[in-house]
mmCIF file of C-alpha atoms in Angstrom:
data_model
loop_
_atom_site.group_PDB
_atom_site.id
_atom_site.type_symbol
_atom_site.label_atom_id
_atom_site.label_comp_id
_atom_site.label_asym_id
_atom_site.label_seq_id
_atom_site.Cartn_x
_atom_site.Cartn_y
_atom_site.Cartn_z
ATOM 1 C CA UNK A 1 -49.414 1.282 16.432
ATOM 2 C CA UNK A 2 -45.589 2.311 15.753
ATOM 3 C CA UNK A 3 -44.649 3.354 12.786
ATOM 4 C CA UNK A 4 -41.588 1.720 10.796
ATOM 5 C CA UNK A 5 -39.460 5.180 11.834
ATOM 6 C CA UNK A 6 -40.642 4.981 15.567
ATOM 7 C CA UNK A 7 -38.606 1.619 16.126
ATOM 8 C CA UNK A 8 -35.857 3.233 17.777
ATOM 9 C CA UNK A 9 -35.276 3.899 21.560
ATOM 10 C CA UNK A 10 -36.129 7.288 23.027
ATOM 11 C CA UNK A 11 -33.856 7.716 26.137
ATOM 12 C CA UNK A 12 -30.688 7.158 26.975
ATOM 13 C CA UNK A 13 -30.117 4.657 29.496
ATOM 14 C CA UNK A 14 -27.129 6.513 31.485
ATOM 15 C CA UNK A 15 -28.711 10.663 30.508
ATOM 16 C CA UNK A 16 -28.098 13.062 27.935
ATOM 17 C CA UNK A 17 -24.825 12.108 25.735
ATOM 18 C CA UNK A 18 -21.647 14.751 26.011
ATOM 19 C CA UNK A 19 -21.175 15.522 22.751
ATOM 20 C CA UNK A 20 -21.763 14.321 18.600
ATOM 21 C CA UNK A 21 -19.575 13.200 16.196
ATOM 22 C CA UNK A 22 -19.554 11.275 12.446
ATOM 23 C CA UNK A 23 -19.228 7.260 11.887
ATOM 24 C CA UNK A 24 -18.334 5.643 9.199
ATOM 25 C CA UNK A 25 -16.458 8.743 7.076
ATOM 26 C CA UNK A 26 -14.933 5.714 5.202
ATOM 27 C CA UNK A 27 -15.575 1.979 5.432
ATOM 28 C CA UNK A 28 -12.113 1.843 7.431
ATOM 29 C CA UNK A 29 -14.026 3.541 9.683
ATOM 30 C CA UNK A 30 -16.104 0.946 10.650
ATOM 31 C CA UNK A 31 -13.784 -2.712 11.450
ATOM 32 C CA UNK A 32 -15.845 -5.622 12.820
ATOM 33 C CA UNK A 33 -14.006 -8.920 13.326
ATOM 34 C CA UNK A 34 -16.129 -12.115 14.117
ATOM 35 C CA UNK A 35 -15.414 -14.316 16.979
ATOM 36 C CA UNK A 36 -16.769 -18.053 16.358
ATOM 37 C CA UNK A 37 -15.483 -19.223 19.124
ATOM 38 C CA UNK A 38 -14.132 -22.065 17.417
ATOM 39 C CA UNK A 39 -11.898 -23.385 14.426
ATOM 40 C CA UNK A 40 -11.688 -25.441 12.049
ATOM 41 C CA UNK A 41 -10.260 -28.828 12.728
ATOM 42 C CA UNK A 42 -8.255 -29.435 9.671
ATOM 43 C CA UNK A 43 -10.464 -31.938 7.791
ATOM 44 C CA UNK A 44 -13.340 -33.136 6.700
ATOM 45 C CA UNK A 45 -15.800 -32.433 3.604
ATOM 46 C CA UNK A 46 -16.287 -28.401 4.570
ATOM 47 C CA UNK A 47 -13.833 -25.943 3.687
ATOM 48 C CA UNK A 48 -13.732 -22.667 5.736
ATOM 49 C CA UNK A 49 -12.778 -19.600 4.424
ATOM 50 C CA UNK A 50 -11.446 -16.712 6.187
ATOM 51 C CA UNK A 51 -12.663 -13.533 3.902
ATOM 52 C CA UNK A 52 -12.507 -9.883 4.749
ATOM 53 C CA UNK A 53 -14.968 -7.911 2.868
ATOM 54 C CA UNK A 54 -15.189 -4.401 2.230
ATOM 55 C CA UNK A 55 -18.594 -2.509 1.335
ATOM 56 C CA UNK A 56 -20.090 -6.091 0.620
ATOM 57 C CA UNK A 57 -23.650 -7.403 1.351
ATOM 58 C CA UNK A 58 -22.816 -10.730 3.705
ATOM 59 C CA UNK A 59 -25.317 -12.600 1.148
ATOM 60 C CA UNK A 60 -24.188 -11.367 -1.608
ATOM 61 C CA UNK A 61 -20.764 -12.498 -1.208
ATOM 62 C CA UNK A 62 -21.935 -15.882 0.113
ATOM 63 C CA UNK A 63 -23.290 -15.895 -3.361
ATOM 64 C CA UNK A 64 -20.259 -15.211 -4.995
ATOM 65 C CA UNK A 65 -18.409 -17.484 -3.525
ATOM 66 C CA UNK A 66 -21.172 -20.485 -4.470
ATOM 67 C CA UNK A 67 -20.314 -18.956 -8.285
ATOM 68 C CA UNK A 68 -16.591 -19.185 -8.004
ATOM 69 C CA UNK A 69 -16.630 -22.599 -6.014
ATOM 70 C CA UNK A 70 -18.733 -24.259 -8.852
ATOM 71 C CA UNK A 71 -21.803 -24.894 -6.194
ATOM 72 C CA UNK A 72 -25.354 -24.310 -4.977
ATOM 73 C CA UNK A 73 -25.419 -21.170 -2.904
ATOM 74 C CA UNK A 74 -27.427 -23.918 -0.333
ATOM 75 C CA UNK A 75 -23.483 -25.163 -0.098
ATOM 76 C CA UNK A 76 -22.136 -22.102 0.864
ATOM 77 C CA UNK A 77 -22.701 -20.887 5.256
ATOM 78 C CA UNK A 78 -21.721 -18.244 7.688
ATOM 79 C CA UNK A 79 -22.776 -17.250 11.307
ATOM 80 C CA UNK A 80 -23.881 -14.032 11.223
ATOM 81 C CA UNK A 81 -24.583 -11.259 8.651
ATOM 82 C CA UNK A 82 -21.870 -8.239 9.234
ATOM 83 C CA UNK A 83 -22.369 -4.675 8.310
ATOM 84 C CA UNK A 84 -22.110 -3.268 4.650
ATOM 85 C CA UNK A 85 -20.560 -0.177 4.978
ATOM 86 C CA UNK A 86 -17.247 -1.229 6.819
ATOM 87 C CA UNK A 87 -14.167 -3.616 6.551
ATOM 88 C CA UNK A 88 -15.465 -6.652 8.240
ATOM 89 C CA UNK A 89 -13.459 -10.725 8.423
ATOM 90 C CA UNK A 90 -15.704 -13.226 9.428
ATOM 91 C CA UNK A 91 -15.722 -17.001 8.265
ATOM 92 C CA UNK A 92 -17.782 -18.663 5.404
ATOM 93 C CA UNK A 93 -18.249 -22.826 4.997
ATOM 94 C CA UNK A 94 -17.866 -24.377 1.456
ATOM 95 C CA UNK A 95 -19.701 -28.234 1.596
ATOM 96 C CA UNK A 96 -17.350 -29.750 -0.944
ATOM 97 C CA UNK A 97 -18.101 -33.595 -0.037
ATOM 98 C CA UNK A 98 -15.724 -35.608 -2.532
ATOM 99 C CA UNK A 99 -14.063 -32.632 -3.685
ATOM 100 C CA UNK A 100 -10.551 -31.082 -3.551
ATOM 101 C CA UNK A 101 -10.013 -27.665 -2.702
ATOM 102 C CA UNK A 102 -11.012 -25.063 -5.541
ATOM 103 C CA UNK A 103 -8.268 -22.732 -6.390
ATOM 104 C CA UNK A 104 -9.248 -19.905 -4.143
ATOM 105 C CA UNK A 105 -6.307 -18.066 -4.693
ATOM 106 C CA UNK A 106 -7.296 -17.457 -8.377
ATOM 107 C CA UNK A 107 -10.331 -15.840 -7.758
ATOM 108 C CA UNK A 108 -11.248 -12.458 -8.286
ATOM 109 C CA UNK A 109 -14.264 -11.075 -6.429
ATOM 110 C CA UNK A 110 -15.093 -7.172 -5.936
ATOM 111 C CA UNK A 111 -14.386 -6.027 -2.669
ATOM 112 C CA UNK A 112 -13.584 -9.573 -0.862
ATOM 113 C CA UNK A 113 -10.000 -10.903 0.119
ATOM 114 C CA UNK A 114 -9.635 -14.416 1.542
ATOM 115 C CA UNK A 115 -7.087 -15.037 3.785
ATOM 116 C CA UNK A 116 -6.783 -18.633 4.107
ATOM 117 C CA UNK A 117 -8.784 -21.736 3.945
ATOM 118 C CA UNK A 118 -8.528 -24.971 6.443
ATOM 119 C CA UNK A 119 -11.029 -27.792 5.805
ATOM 120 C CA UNK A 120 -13.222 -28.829 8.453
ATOM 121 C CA UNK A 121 -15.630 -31.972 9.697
ATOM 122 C CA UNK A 122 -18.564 -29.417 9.661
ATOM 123 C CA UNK A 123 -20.327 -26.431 8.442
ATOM 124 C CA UNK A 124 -20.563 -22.940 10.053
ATOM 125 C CA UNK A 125 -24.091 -22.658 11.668
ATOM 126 C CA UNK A 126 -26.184 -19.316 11.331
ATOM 127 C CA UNK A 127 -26.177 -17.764 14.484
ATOM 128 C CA UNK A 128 -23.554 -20.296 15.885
ATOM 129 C CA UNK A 129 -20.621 -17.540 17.340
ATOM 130 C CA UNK A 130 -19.343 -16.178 20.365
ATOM 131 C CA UNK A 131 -19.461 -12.371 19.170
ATOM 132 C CA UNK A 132 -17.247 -10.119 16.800
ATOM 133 C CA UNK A 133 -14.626 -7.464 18.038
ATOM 134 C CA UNK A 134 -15.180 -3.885 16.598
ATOM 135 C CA UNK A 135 -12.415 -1.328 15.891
ATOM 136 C CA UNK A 136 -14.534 2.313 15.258
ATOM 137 C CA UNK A 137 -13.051 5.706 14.622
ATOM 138 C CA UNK A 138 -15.257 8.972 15.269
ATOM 139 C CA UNK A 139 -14.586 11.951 13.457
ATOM 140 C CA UNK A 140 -15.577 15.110 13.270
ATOM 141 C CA UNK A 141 -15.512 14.989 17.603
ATOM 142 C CA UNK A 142 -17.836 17.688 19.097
ATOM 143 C CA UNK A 143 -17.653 16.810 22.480
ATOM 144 C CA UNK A 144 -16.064 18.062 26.067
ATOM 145 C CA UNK A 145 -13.322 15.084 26.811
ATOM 146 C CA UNK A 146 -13.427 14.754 30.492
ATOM 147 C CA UNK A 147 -17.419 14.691 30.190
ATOM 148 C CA UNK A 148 -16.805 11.984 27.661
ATOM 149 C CA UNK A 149 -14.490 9.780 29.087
ATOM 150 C CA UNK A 150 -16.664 10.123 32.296
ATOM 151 C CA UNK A 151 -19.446 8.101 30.022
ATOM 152 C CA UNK A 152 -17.295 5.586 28.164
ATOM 153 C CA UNK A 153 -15.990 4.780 31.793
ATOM 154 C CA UNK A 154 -19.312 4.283 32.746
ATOM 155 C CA UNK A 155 -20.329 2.468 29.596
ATOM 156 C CA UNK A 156 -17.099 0.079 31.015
ATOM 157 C CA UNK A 157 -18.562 -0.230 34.145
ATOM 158 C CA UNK A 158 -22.240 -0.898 34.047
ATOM 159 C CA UNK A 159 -22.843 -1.771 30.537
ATOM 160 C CA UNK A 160 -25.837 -0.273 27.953
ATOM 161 C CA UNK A 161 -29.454 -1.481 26.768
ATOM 162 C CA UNK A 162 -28.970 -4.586 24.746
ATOM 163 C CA UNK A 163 -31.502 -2.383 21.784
ATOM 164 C CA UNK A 164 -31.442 -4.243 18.073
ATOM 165 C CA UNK A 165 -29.828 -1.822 16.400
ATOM 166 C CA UNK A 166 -31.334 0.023 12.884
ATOM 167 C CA UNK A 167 -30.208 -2.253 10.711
ATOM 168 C CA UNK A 168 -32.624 -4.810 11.946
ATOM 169 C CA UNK A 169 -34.945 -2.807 10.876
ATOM 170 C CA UNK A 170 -33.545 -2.209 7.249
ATOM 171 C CA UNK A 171 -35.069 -2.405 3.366
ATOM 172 C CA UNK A 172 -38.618 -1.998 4.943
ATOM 173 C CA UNK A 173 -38.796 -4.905 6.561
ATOM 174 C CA UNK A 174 -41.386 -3.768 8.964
ATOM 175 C CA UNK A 175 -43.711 -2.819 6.532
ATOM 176 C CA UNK A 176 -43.429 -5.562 5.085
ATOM 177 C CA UNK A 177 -43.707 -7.800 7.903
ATOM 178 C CA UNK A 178 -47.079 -6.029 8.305
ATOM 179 C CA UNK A 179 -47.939 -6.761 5.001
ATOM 180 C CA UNK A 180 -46.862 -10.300 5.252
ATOM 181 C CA UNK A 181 -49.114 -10.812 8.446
ATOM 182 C CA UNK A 182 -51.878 -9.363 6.494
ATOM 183 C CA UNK A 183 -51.999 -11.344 3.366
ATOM 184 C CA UNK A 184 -51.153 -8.168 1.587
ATOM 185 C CA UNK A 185 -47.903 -9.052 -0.231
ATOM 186 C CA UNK A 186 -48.578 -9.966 -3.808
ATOM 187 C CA UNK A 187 -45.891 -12.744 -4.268
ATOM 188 C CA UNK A 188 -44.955 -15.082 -1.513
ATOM 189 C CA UNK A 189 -41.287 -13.861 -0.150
ATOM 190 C CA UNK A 190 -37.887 -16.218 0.474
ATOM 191 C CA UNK A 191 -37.376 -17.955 3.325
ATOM 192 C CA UNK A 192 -34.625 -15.635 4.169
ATOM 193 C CA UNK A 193 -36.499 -12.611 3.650
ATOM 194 C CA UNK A 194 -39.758 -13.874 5.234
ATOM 195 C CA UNK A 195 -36.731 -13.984 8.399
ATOM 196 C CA UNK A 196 -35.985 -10.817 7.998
ATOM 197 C CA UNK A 197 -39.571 -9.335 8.092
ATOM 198 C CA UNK A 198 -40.556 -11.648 11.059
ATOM 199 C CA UNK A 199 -37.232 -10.795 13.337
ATOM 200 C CA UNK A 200 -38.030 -7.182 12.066
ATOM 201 C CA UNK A 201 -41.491 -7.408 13.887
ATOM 202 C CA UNK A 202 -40.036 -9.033 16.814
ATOM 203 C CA UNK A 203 -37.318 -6.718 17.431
ATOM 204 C CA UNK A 204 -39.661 -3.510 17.857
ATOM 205 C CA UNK A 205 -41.615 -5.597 20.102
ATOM 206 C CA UNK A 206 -38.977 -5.832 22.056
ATOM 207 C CA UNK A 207 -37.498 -2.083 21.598
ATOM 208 C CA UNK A 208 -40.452 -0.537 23.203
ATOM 209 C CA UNK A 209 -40.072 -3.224 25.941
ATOM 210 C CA UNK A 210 -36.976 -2.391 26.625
ATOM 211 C CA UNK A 211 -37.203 1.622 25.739
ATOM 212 C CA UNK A 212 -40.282 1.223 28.535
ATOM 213 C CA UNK A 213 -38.073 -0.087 31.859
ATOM 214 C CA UNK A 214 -35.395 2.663 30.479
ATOM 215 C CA UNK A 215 -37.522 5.362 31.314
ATOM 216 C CA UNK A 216 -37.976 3.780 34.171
ATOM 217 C CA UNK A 217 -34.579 3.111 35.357
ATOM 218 C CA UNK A 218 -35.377 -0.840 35.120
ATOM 219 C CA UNK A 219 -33.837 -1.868 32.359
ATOM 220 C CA UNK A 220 -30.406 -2.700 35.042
ATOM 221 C CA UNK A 221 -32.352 -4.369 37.471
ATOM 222 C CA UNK A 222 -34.153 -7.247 39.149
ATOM 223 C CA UNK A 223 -38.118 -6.032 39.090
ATOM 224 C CA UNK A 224 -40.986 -8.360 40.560
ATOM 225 C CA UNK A 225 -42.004 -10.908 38.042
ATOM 226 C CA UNK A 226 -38.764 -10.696 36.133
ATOM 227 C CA UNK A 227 -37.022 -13.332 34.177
ATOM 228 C CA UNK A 228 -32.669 -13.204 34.405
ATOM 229 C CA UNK A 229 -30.689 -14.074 32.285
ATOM 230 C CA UNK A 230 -26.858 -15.370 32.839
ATOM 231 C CA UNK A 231 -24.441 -13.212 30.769
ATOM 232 C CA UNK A 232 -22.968 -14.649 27.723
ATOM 233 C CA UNK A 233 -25.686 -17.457 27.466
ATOM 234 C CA UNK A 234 -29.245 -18.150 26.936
ATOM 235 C CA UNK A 235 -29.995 -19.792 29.569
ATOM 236 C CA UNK A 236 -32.625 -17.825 31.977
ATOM 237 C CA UNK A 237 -34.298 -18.734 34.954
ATOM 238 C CA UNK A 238 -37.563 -16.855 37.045
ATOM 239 C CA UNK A 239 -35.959 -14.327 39.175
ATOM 240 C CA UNK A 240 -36.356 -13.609 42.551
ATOM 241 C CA UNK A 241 -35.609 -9.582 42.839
ATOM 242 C CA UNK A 242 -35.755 -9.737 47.019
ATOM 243 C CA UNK A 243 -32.604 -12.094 46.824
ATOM 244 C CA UNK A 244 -29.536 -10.384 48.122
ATOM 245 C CA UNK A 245 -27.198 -13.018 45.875
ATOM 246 C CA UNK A 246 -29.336 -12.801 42.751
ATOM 247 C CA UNK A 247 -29.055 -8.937 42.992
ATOM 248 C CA UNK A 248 -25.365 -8.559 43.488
ATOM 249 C CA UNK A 249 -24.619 -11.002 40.629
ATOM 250 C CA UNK A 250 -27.171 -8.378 38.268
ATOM 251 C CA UNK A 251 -25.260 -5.265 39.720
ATOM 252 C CA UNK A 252 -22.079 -7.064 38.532
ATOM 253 C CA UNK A 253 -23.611 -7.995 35.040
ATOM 254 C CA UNK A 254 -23.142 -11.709 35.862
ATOM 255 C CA UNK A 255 -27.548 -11.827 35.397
ATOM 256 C CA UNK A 256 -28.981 -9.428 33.159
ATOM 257 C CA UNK A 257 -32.898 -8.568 33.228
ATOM 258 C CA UNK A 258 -34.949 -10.121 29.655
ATOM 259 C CA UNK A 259 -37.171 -8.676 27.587
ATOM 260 C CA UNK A 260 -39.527 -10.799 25.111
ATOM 261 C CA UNK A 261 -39.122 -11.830 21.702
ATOM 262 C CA UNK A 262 -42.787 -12.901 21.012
ATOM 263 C CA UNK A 263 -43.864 -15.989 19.692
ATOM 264 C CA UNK A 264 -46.048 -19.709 20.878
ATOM 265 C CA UNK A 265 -45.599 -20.705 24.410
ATOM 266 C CA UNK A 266 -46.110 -19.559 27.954
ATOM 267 C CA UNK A 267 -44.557 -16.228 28.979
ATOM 268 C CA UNK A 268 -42.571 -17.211 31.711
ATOM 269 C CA UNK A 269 -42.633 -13.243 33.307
ATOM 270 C CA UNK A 270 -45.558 -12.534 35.702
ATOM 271 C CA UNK A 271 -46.727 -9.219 38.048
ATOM 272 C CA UNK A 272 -45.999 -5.926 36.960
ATOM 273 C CA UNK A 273 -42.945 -7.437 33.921
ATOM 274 C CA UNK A 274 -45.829 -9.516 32.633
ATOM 275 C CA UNK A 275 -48.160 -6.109 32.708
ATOM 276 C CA UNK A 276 -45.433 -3.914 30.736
ATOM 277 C CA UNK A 277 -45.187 -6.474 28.115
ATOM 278 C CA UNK A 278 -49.021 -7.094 27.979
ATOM 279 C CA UNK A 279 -49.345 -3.792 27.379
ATOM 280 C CA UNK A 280 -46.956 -3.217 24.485
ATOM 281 C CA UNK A 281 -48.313 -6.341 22.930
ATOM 282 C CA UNK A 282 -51.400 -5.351 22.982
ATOM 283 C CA UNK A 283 -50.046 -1.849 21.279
ATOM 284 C CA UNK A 284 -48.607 -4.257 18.406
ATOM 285 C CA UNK A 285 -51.909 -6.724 17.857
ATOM 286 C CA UNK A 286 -51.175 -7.336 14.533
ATOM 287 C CA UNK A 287 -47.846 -8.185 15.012
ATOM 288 C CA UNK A 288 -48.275 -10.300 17.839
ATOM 289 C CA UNK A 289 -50.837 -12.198 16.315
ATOM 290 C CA UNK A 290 -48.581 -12.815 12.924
ATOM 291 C CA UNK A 291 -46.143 -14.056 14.652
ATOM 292 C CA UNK A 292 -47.529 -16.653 16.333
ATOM 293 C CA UNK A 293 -49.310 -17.438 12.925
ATOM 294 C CA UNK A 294 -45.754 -18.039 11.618
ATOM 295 C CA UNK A 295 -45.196 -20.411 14.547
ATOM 296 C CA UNK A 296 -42.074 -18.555 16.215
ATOM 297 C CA UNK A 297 -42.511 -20.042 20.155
ATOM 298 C CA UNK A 298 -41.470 -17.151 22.476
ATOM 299 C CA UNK A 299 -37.850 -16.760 23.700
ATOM 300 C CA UNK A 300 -36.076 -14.340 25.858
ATOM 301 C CA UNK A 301 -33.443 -11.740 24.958
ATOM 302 C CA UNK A 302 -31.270 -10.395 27.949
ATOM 303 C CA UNK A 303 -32.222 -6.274 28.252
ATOM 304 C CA UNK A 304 -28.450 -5.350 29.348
ATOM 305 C CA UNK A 305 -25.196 -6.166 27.368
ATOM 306 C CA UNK A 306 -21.702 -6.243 28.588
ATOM 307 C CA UNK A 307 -18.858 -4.055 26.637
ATOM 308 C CA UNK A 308 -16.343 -5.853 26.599
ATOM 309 C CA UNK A 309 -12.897 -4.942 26.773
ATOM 310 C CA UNK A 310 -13.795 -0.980 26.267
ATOM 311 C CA UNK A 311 -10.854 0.846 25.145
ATOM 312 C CA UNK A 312 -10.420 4.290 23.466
ATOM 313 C CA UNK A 313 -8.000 6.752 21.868
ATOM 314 C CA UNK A 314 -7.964 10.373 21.084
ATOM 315 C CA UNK A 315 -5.917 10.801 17.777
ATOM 316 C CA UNK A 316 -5.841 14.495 16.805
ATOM 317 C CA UNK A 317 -8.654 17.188 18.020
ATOM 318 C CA UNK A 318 -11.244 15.950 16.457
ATOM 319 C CA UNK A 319 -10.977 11.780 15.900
ATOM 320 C CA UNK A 320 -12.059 8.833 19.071
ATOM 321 C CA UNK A 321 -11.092 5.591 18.075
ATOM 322 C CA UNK A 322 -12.999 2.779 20.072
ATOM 323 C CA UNK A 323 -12.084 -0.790 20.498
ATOM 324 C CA UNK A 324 -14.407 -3.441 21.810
ATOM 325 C CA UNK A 325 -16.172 -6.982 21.724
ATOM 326 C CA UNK A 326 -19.939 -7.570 21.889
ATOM 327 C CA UNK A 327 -21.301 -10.695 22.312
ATOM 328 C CA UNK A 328 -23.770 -12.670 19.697
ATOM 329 C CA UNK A 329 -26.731 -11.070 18.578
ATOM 330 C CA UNK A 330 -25.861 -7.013 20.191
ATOM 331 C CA UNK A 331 -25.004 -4.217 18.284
ATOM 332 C CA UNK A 332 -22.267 -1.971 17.856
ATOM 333 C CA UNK A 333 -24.621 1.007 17.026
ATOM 334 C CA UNK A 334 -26.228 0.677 20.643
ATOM 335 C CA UNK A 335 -23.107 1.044 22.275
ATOM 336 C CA UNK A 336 -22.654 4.655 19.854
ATOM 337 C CA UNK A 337 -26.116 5.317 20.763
ATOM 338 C CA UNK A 338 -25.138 5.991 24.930
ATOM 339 C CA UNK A 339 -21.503 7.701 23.745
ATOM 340 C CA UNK A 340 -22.022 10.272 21.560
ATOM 341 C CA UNK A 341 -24.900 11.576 18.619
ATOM 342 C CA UNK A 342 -24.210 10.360 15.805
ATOM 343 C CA UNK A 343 -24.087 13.219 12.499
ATOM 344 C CA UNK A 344 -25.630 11.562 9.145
#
């Protein structure tokens, strides 16, 4: 069984990183803009606000804005939950059915800023967004450059494992989803923590998946059995890896290999896929088995994601700046993972 500090990934998918360097020296260091996909319409009984936050829990302020709107925090929705530590803009719904707009100028919360507000013939949906676009700045740059730039190229090129990043993984929520599976917790937790612990228990499920076909060079690739995904969708289909088309498209990231996020329903992987997940599975029991207590029916999460729009700066000796997008659901700190180590 894996410990709670074991979630991470061991390898790196494209060898040994160049160099090391610090993140997130300030919260300016770390800029993550969201990407819905979509906008507002211009009317209707939701109001959307546009709010950059700075060192700010994305619940917490959802719950400050409920306060200083006058409504139940059950009125109050965003897409995705965006990192503490950094200077993040991302969208939040107000359901104000029969109601005028509050004045949103007036209010004064700690470490938010709205930008505007446009009303809108729906709510924001959790989990409903194209991606975010992240700004980062390295300092403290230990690295040789050409060696470097030889790896962000390649990063560019081909891509990096699609890991859940640390903060998935945040607050104990492993533990406790162990706990939770074992009837162990002594009061019954919120809905939205009881999703934490159980996406907690899914994701290092799917780490050591993933962290398995990276030490075997699979994790980019078509194997026997396999299940593709297309890129920037869920949609996935069974894969046939002696296919000259269906390889191409993975070598140019339009199908991406999948890895399993456990749950109810038939495992749609067979041959040697379906014995590399067996055998983690059976490594996690416990978890495995709570899961599908909980009722979570099995999906598929694509074991490659694209970097899109990779672009980087060298601003002094020491400092890389790094623009990018990422689509829903991948993490910034998996991209950082294949670049450079990372200093506490």
């Amino acid at each position: 069984m894996t410990t709670e500090s074991e979630f991470d990934l061991d390898g790196r998918a494209w060898g040994p990183v160049p160099g090391r360097g610090r993140i997130r020296v300030s919260p300016e260091d770390f800029r993550v803009r969201e990407d819905l996909g979509h906008c507002p319409d211009g009317e209707g009984e939701h109001l959307w606000l546009w709010v950059e936050k700075r060192e700010r829990n994305t619940v917490d302020v959802a719950s400050d804005l409920a306060r200083a709107a006058g409504v139940h925090p059950r009125q109050v929705s965003f897409a995705g939950l965006k990192d503490r530590n950094a200077v993040t803009e991302q969208y939040f719904s107000l359901h104000l059915p029969g109601s005028s707009d509050p004045d949103w100028r007036a209010w004064e919360l700690e470490g938010v800023r709205i930008h505007r507000a446009e009303r809108a013939s729906r709510k924001i949906r959790r989990g409903r967004l194209k991606g975010n676009r992240f700004e980062l700045r390295i300092r403290e740059l230990d690295a040789d450059r050409d060696a470097l730039t030889e790896r962000l190229e390649r990063v560019r090129a081909g891509g990096v494992p699609n890991g859940f990043g640390q903060q998935r993984f945040g607050g104990n929520n492993l533990a406790r989803a162990r706990a939770l599976f074992a009837g162990q917790l002594r009061r019954s937790p919120s809905k939205s923590k009881k999703g934490f612990y159980l996406s907690a228990a899914r994701s290092l499920i799917f780490n050591q998946v993933l962290a398995r076909r990276i030490a075997e060079g699979s994790w980019n690739r078509l194997l026997p059995g396999d299940v593709a995904m297309l890129d920037g969708t869920h949609s996935f289909f069974v894969a046939d890896p002696d296919d000259t088309e269906q390889q191409r498209r993975c070598e140019a990231m339009d199908l991406h290999p999948t890895g399993p996020l456990v749950g109810l329903g038939e495992v749609p992987v067979t041959g040697e896929v379906l014995a590399l997940e067996t055998e983690v599975a059976e490594g996690e029991a416990d978890l495995v088995e709570g899961l599908k207590r909980f009722r979570l029916e099995h999906q598929r999460r694509a074991l490659r994601m694209r970097v899109l729009d990779l672009e980087w700066g060298f601003t002094g000796p020491d400092t890389l700046e790094l623009r990018f997008g990422l689509g829903q659901g991948s993490y910034a700190t998996s991209v950082l993972r294949e670049i450079l180590d990372l200093i506490d």
